[in-house]
Amino acid sequence: MAKALSKETHLAMYQKMSLIKQNDDQIQFEMKTGKLMMPYYSARGQEVIPSAVSVNLNPDDYLVTIYRGIHDSVAKGLPLKDLWAELAGRDTGTCKGKGGPMHITHPETGVMVTTGIVGSGIPIATGLALSSFYKKDGKVTVTNFGDGASNIGAFHEGLNLASVWKLPVVFICANNRYAEHTAYEMGTACDTIAERAASYNMPGVRVDGNDPEAMHAVAKEAIDRARNGGGPTLIEAMTFRFCGHNIGDDSHYIPAEEMAAAKEADPLPRYRQWLQNQGFATDEELTAMEANIAEEIKAAKEYAYSCDFPGVEELKRDVYAYDLA
Amino acid sequence: MAKALSKETHLAMYQKMSLIKQNDDQIQFEMKTGKLMMPYYSARGQEVIPSAVSVNLNPDDYLVTIYRGIHDSVAKGLPLKDLWAELAGRDTGTCKGKGGPMHITHPETGVMVTTGIVGSGIPIATGLALSSFYKKDGKVTVTNFGDGASNIGAFHEGLNLASVWKLPVVFICANNRYAEHTAYEMGTACDTIAERAASYNMPGVRVDGNDPEAMHAVAKEAIDRARNGGGPTLIEAMTFRFCGHNIGDDSHYIPAEEMAAAKEADPLPRYRQWLQNQGFATDEELTAMEANIAEEIKAAKEYAYSCDFPGVEELKRDVYAYDLA
Amino acid sequence: MTAKMTMLEAINLGIKDAMAADESVILFGEDVADEQGGGVVKATAGLSTAFGERVRSTPISEQGFVGAGVGAAIGGMRPVVEVMMANFLAVCMDQIVNHAAKIRFMSGGQTAVPMTIRTMSGAGFQTGGQHTDWTEAWFAHTPGMKVVMPSNPADAYGLIRGCIEDDDPCLFQESMPLYWVPGEAPVQGNVIRLGEANIVKEGTDVTLITYGRGVADSMAVAQKMAADGVNAEVIDLRTISPLDNDTILNSVAKTRRAVVVHEAVRSFGVGAEISSRIHEQLFSDLKAPVQRVASSDCPTPFCKPLEDAFLYSQAEIEHAIKATLD
Amino acid sequence: MTAKMTMLEAINLGIKDAMAADESVILFGEDVADEQGGGVVKATAGLSTAFGERVRSTPISEQGFVGAGVGAAIGGMRPVVEVMMANFLAVCMDQIVNHAAKIRFMSGGQTAVPMTIRTMSGAGFQTGGQHTDWTEAWFAHTPGMKVVMPSNPADAYGLIRGCIEDDDPCLFQESMPLYWVPGEAPVQGNVIRLGEANIVKEGTDVTLITYGRGVADSMAVAQKMAADGVNAEVIDLRTISPLDNDTILNSVAKTRRAVVVHEAVRSFGVGAEISSRIHEQLFSDLKAPVQRVASSDCPTPFCKPLEDAFLYSQAEIEHAIKATLD
Ligand SMILES: Cc1ncc(C[n+]2csc(CCOP(=O)(O)OP(=O)(O)O)c2C)c(N)n1
Ligand SMILES: Cc1ncc(C[n+]2csc(CCOP(=O)(O)OP(=O)(O)O)c2C)c(N)n1
Ligand SMILES: [Mg+2]
Ligand SMILES: [Mg+2]
């Protein structure tokens, strides 16, 4: 088995988890009060995955994620101010307010693509890994997607190509058991997504994506493999989304017991308690950490609202490398 | 094991194989002499697969095939006159000369779609099987494609959907080891295509597609399963194409020994000899059968050339259900 | 006092009536069954309850299930397939343009694909670049396809039924911003034939040619300008392909001025074809060149001020009308 | 005496010189490496031998490898990706229109996709409905994309280099019937900037606006009609999007008559946009409406007589010119 993780790693993971959760809470709050107007796909309940992955990544490693991907980007290091300014549609946002929550991009922290088209990020991630192969830059590309995405053609083509070309990329499927309102079994013919890796002759592993240690171990192995020229890995991380597909979804299609059990097993308080039990941190220390995060989010939010909207000349910019007339 | 096949079945299979081969010879001959102008993808060497499949099908079962599919259609029962008139682009052709060799269609014999887009027939076949589900017409849909096609998204999506909906369809992959000029290993990450069936929770079987008995047994089991409500099957039939990807291809990318070994193992003379060894037919009987086929092809050819080309008004027809002005 | 209904309700009713009338009509797409909520905007709510397994929620695999629609149609069914958003048509273009559209022709008329693809789009919800797009020009440039866009609930009912009854593949592109706008309720059973435009307002001075969301905007401008003595005729195309040349040309022959309005981006859009046809046919009758009002030539931006500026405005329609009157 | 070269050779040389000049240029597509024959028409022959693993044959998975092109471009490479035939673009439209074209805009200019997609098409080989199609109108209607179609070897060299050097995604659509026609050899190193049309023949009486294969046909007709005293100007657009408005409008302002010629089907094609722009800008200067010459509105038929009738003819160009002169 992998050797036990250090206290620092545990606290780093928890820090990211708390950041993701608080950030999500605040986004939802701002949406309820009408201050943010946007489509939003909460990842509440899925905090562990990107937290455990990201502590294994270098700042310049590449991330390709999806509409439900703000947690991935935040875990990767995306600055909160830039994020919030983008959510608020301001010209200081990561994408000058032109992309929005579904298209967060921030190359400085390796957040290269956020796509709203299910599955499409998989070939793109493969291409980023290909660029690393040519540039010999030692980067690993990680790409996130959902269980439903494993049924679309781009998944198949991307994994096959990455394997044939043995590229440094890690495919991370967050299996939260639903694709929009469609339960896993209704859309996916096989019992696990991990087993699909066999079709591409790459390692496929299913892991409890809500268990930080287990998730960390699997992610580390895959990232190391990629970095060391061992090619791609498919990880199926089992998890659950607490807030439905998007804001407004009442999760009517999820049996009440399933939802209750998932929330009961919320990885966040569980991990928080475990950290204390292990003696890695006291309640006070964690509370202080959380308060710092809260402050940071508050500052980002205030900053965002203080910024200007982009001017209409932006419609002529970034369509091509030069401005349109 | 499956029970031994009757003499009649064997002779029926051989009859189709000989028909396919002679028909292919004649097409190639007519192309060389400039009488037929068209893209053509010979299936010389792959005669066993559709022959062994078709003897298990009813005349009204559905077939969806590809550019390299004339052998499939002929085995299914496509009338030679209609075929040849189409190849010659005449108005008496299956498609009035508007489709050509890559789009042979003949619903009377169940030849529903011939597509030139790799992989695309797979979802369409799934849809034909869906229509049979609704109509309860007891039909089975068979669809043919190559090894290279198993790397494209439509394959993945089609098989997954057919499995989730448990439809009466049989997916037959003719693995001839090459996709155009690209060898299997360069494009396909896994060792066998049959194992990809696991991703769709359907039976997947690899068979020697040049062995009539083995091919027959596997096809029968899959067709019976489909007809009896047992859902889809993926068959990987190992074979080889003797004449390259298309006419004009010199097969430079195929090692000489590989080609020589394949031709050495030509299933046609081998089967012919076997039939005689078994006492199923004498050389004279088989020669007579072959001569009859030759006559039939000759008649089809002469018929085709005697027919007219379609008139230009056909450009306005069949674009929609009504004629354009 | 006529009954009111929203476009969503009208589409739902249209499909329902079509399914009741013809057993071969089947429906599938992501989340369309009631167990999954009856569609992401509930356009198909109640249908699986009413029609059982004739309604199916699909895996996320547009190539797979649109392709299955092609096959089912060849097999004698009349599939109504939902592709959730217009942008997602890009993942299944092959099944639409290379197969659905061409199969009748390539088979010499032996097989056909009477399939209806429903999809939706429309700026104004800050859904950004990959969830707001207009694809009518692509499919109108694809012989064999028909393209329909309704502007009001009654038409939506009649046109979805028209698509389902049509023997050729149809793209039925719905305008999100119109979904919840109540309008006159359809007369049940009223099927609108494809290819026939509708003159929603008669006029003499200029012809506004539009479809979908452009109809309400054009009507608003027409009404406003009537006060200034400009009497505009407004044509709701309903069907974009095939275009109703006669209605367009007869109107412009009368008014001698025309403005085309659509939500899609301007360049190489549907407006170009309409403008060209009018100039080709009525060159010497025209008092002014045909004007086009459309969205800016860029992807759809996220933030509200840019999204608003991106989309054409009523002011631009007014401006274009005035340009034809100068 | 100038050296001669075919368009295939010129494209090959252009890619080769681009790869030699810039290490970040990589090439992939089905069968493109020498082990696989250097491409289905040998357009890329010799390149893998020269540049090793910078040239890769791919599995049959256009979404996969065009998507990989998008990713590699974002990662700093300049991929040249071959999609064997234009029809196969339909299987990977999503990566092109939703990603390649939009990523610069949606990222607020932080990332870009300097990718060149090479593809080919062209009637005349009896390849039928699914191997003969023209997609330039779809991509021209997609802001963020550039669309290029060369008409001769020297331009093909300069334009493929222009595409590869361009910082935005380009579709480079090659005309099969021109592949083996020899023409003036390119000057090596001569890069043609995108967006600039070329006046291939000056004239005063009518402007023929065309691209790709239409150039030779238009020139043939122009030459023939010169004998009858009609002096036509011929514009080779080279780049279809963005259109070179200035060159088009300046020419038509002078000749006051225009004919647009393309191989793609007529309705909702590129000709419509060009015609509309000319009418909008030069309405009162025009002596006659702009004419469009294009293929019939149907899928490409297989048999020779129909394929010939489907495609526009030189006689139709001549007829259209005469229509503008009446
Ligand atoms: C090609 C495509 N089809 C459909 C959609 C609409 N859609 C958005 S998210 C989603 C569900 C995806 O489910 P899954 O992959 O499990 O990820 P999750 O949302 O559960 O994180 C669907 C169908 C889309 N965005 N793209
Ligand atoms: C989507 C698509 N991409 C590429 C092609 C070009 N193409 C035609 S046949 C072929 C090879 C197919 O190989 P395989 O599936 O093994 O079948 P085989 O030809 O060997 O029978 C290719 C790449 C195509 N027709 N469609
Ligand atoms: Mg999910
Ligand atoms: Mg093969």
mmCIF file with all atom_site columns, N, CA and C in Angstrom, chain C residues 76-91:
data_model
loop_
_atom_site.group_PDB
_atom_site.id
_atom_site.type_symbol
_atom_site.label_atom_id
_atom_site.label_alt_id
_atom_site.label_comp_id
_atom_site.label_asym_id
_atom_site.label_entity_id
_atom_site.label_seq_id
_atom_site.pdbx_PDB_ins_code
_atom_site.Cartn_x
_atom_site.Cartn_y
_atom_site.Cartn_z
_atom_site.occupancy
_atom_site.B_iso_or_equiv
_atom_site.pdbx_formal_charge
_atom_site.auth_seq_id
_atom_site.auth_comp_id
_atom_site.auth_asym_id
_atom_site.auth_atom_id
_atom_site.pdbx_PDB_model_num
ATOM 1  N N  . GLY C 1 76 ? -39.734 2.493  -40.737 1.00 0.00 ? 76 GLY C N  1
ATOM 2  C CA . GLY C 1 76 ? -41.170 2.752  -40.773 1.00 0.00 ? 76 GLY C CA 1
ATOM 3  C C  . GLY C 1 76 ? -41.734 3.558  -39.617 1.00 0.00 ? 76 GLY C C  1
ATOM 4  N N  . MET C 1 77 ? -40.894 3.968  -38.693 1.00 0.00 ? 77 MET C N  1
ATOM 5  C CA . MET C 1 77 ? -41.395 4.782  -37.589 1.00 0.00 ? 77 MET C CA 1
ATOM 6  C C  . MET C 1 77 ? -41.292 6.265  -37.957 1.00 0.00 ? 77 MET C C  1
ATOM 7  N N  . ARG C 1 78 ? -41.880 7.096  -37.109 1.00 0.00 ? 78 ARG C N  1
ATOM 8  C CA . ARG C 1 78 ? -41.724 8.552  -37.263 1.00 0.00 ? 78 ARG C CA 1
ATOM 9  C C  . ARG C 1 78 ? -41.117 9.108  -35.976 1.00 0.00 ? 78 ARG C C  1
ATOM 10 N N  . PRO C 1 79 ? -39.816 8.990  -35.851 1.00 0.00 ? 79 PRO C N  1
ATOM 11 C CA . PRO C 1 79 ? -39.193 9.408  -34.592 1.00 0.00 ? 79 PRO C CA 1
ATOM 12 C C  . PRO C 1 79 ? -39.180 10.926 -34.429 1.00 0.00 ? 79 PRO C C  1
ATOM 13 N N  . VAL C 1 80 ? -39.444 11.334 -33.220 1.00 0.00 ? 80 VAL C N  1
ATOM 14 C CA . VAL C 1 80 ? -39.255 12.732 -32.817 1.00 0.00 ? 80 VAL C CA 1
ATOM 15 C C  . VAL C 1 80 ? -38.096 12.688 -31.830 1.00 0.00 ? 80 VAL C C  1
ATOM 16 N N  . VAL C 1 81 ? -36.977 13.277 -32.234 1.00 0.00 ? 81 VAL C N  1
ATOM 17 C CA . VAL C 1 81 ? -35.751 13.144 -31.451 1.00 0.00 ? 81 VAL C CA 1
ATOM 18 C C  . VAL C 1 81 ? -35.375 14.506 -30.901 1.00 0.00 ? 81 VAL C C  1
ATOM 19 N N  . GLU C 1 82 ? -35.142 14.554 -29.608 1.00 0.00 ? 82 GLU C N  1
ATOM 20 C CA . GLU C 1 82 ? -34.739 15.827 -29.020 1.00 0.00 ? 82 GLU C CA 1
ATOM 21 C C  . GLU C 1 82 ? -33.222 15.897 -28.844 1.00 0.00 ? 82 GLU C C  1
ATOM 22 N N  . VAL C 1 83 ? -32.632 16.918 -29.439 1.00 0.00 ? 83 VAL C N  1
ATOM 23 C CA . VAL C 1 83 ? -31.227 17.253 -29.163 1.00 0.00 ? 83 VAL C CA 1
ATOM 24 C C  . VAL C 1 83 ? -31.315 18.514 -28.313 1.00 0.00 ? 83 VAL C C  1
ATOM 25 N N  . MET C 1 84 ? -30.928 18.362 -27.071 1.00 0.00 ? 84 MET C N  1
ATOM 26 C CA . MET C 1 84 ? -31.288 19.343 -26.040 1.00 0.00 ? 84 MET C CA 1
ATOM 27 C C  . MET C 1 84 ? -31.051 20.796 -26.430 1.00 0.00 ? 84 MET C C  1
ATOM 28 N N  . MET C 1 85 ? -29.860 21.095 -26.915 1.00 0.00 ? 85 MET C N  1
ATOM 29 C CA . MET C 1 85 ? -29.538 22.467 -27.307 1.00 0.00 ? 85 MET C CA 1
ATOM 30 C C  . MET C 1 85 ? -28.968 22.428 -28.728 1.00 0.00 ? 85 MET C C  1
ATOM 31 N N  . ALA C 1 86 ? -29.169 23.522 -29.460 1.00 0.00 ? 86 ALA C N  1
ATOM 32 C CA . ALA C 1 86 ? -28.732 23.560 -30.852 1.00 0.00 ? 86 ALA C CA 1
ATOM 33 C C  . ALA C 1 86 ? -27.237 23.282 -30.988 1.00 0.00 ? 86 ALA C C  1
ATOM 34 N N  . ASN C 1 87 ? -26.442 23.733 -30.041 1.00 0.00 ? 87 ASN C N  1
ATOM 35 C CA . ASN C 1 87 ? -24.996 23.498 -30.136 1.00 0.00 ? 87 ASN C CA 1
ATOM 36 C C  . ASN C 1 87 ? -24.641 22.018 -30.192 1.00 0.00 ? 87 ASN C C  1
ATOM 37 N N  . PHE C 1 88 ? -25.475 21.207 -29.575 1.00 0.00 ? 88 PHE C N  1
ATOM 38 C CA . PHE C 1 88 ? -25.133 19.786 -29.513 1.00 0.00 ? 88 PHE C CA 1
ATOM 39 C C  . PHE C 1 88 ? -25.405 19.083 -30.847 1.00 0.00 ? 88 PHE C C  1
ATOM 40 N N  . LEU C 1 89 ? -26.054 19.781 -31.761 1.00 0.00 ? 89 LEU C N  1
ATOM 41 C CA . LEU C 1 89 ? -26.204 19.231 -33.109 1.00 0.00 ? 89 LEU C CA 1
ATOM 42 C C  . LEU C 1 89 ? -24.833 19.008 -33.747 1.00 0.00 ? 89 LEU C C  1
ATOM 43 N N  . ALA C 1 90 ? -23.861 19.775 -33.302 1.00 0.00 ? 90 ALA C N  1
ATOM 44 C CA . ALA C 1 90 ? -22.524 19.647 -33.890 1.00 0.00 ? 90 ALA C CA 1
ATOM 45 C C  . ALA C 1 90 ? -21.923 18.272 -33.625 1.00 0.00 ? 90 ALA C C  1
ATOM 46 N N  . VAL C 1 91 ? -22.340 17.600 -32.566 1.00 0.00 ? 91 VAL C N  1
ATOM 47 C CA . VAL C 1 91 ? -21.775 16.266 -32.330 1.00 0.00 ? 91 VAL C CA 1
ATOM 48 C C  . VAL C 1 91 ? -22.463 15.186 -33.171 1.00 0.00 ? 91 VAL C C  1
#
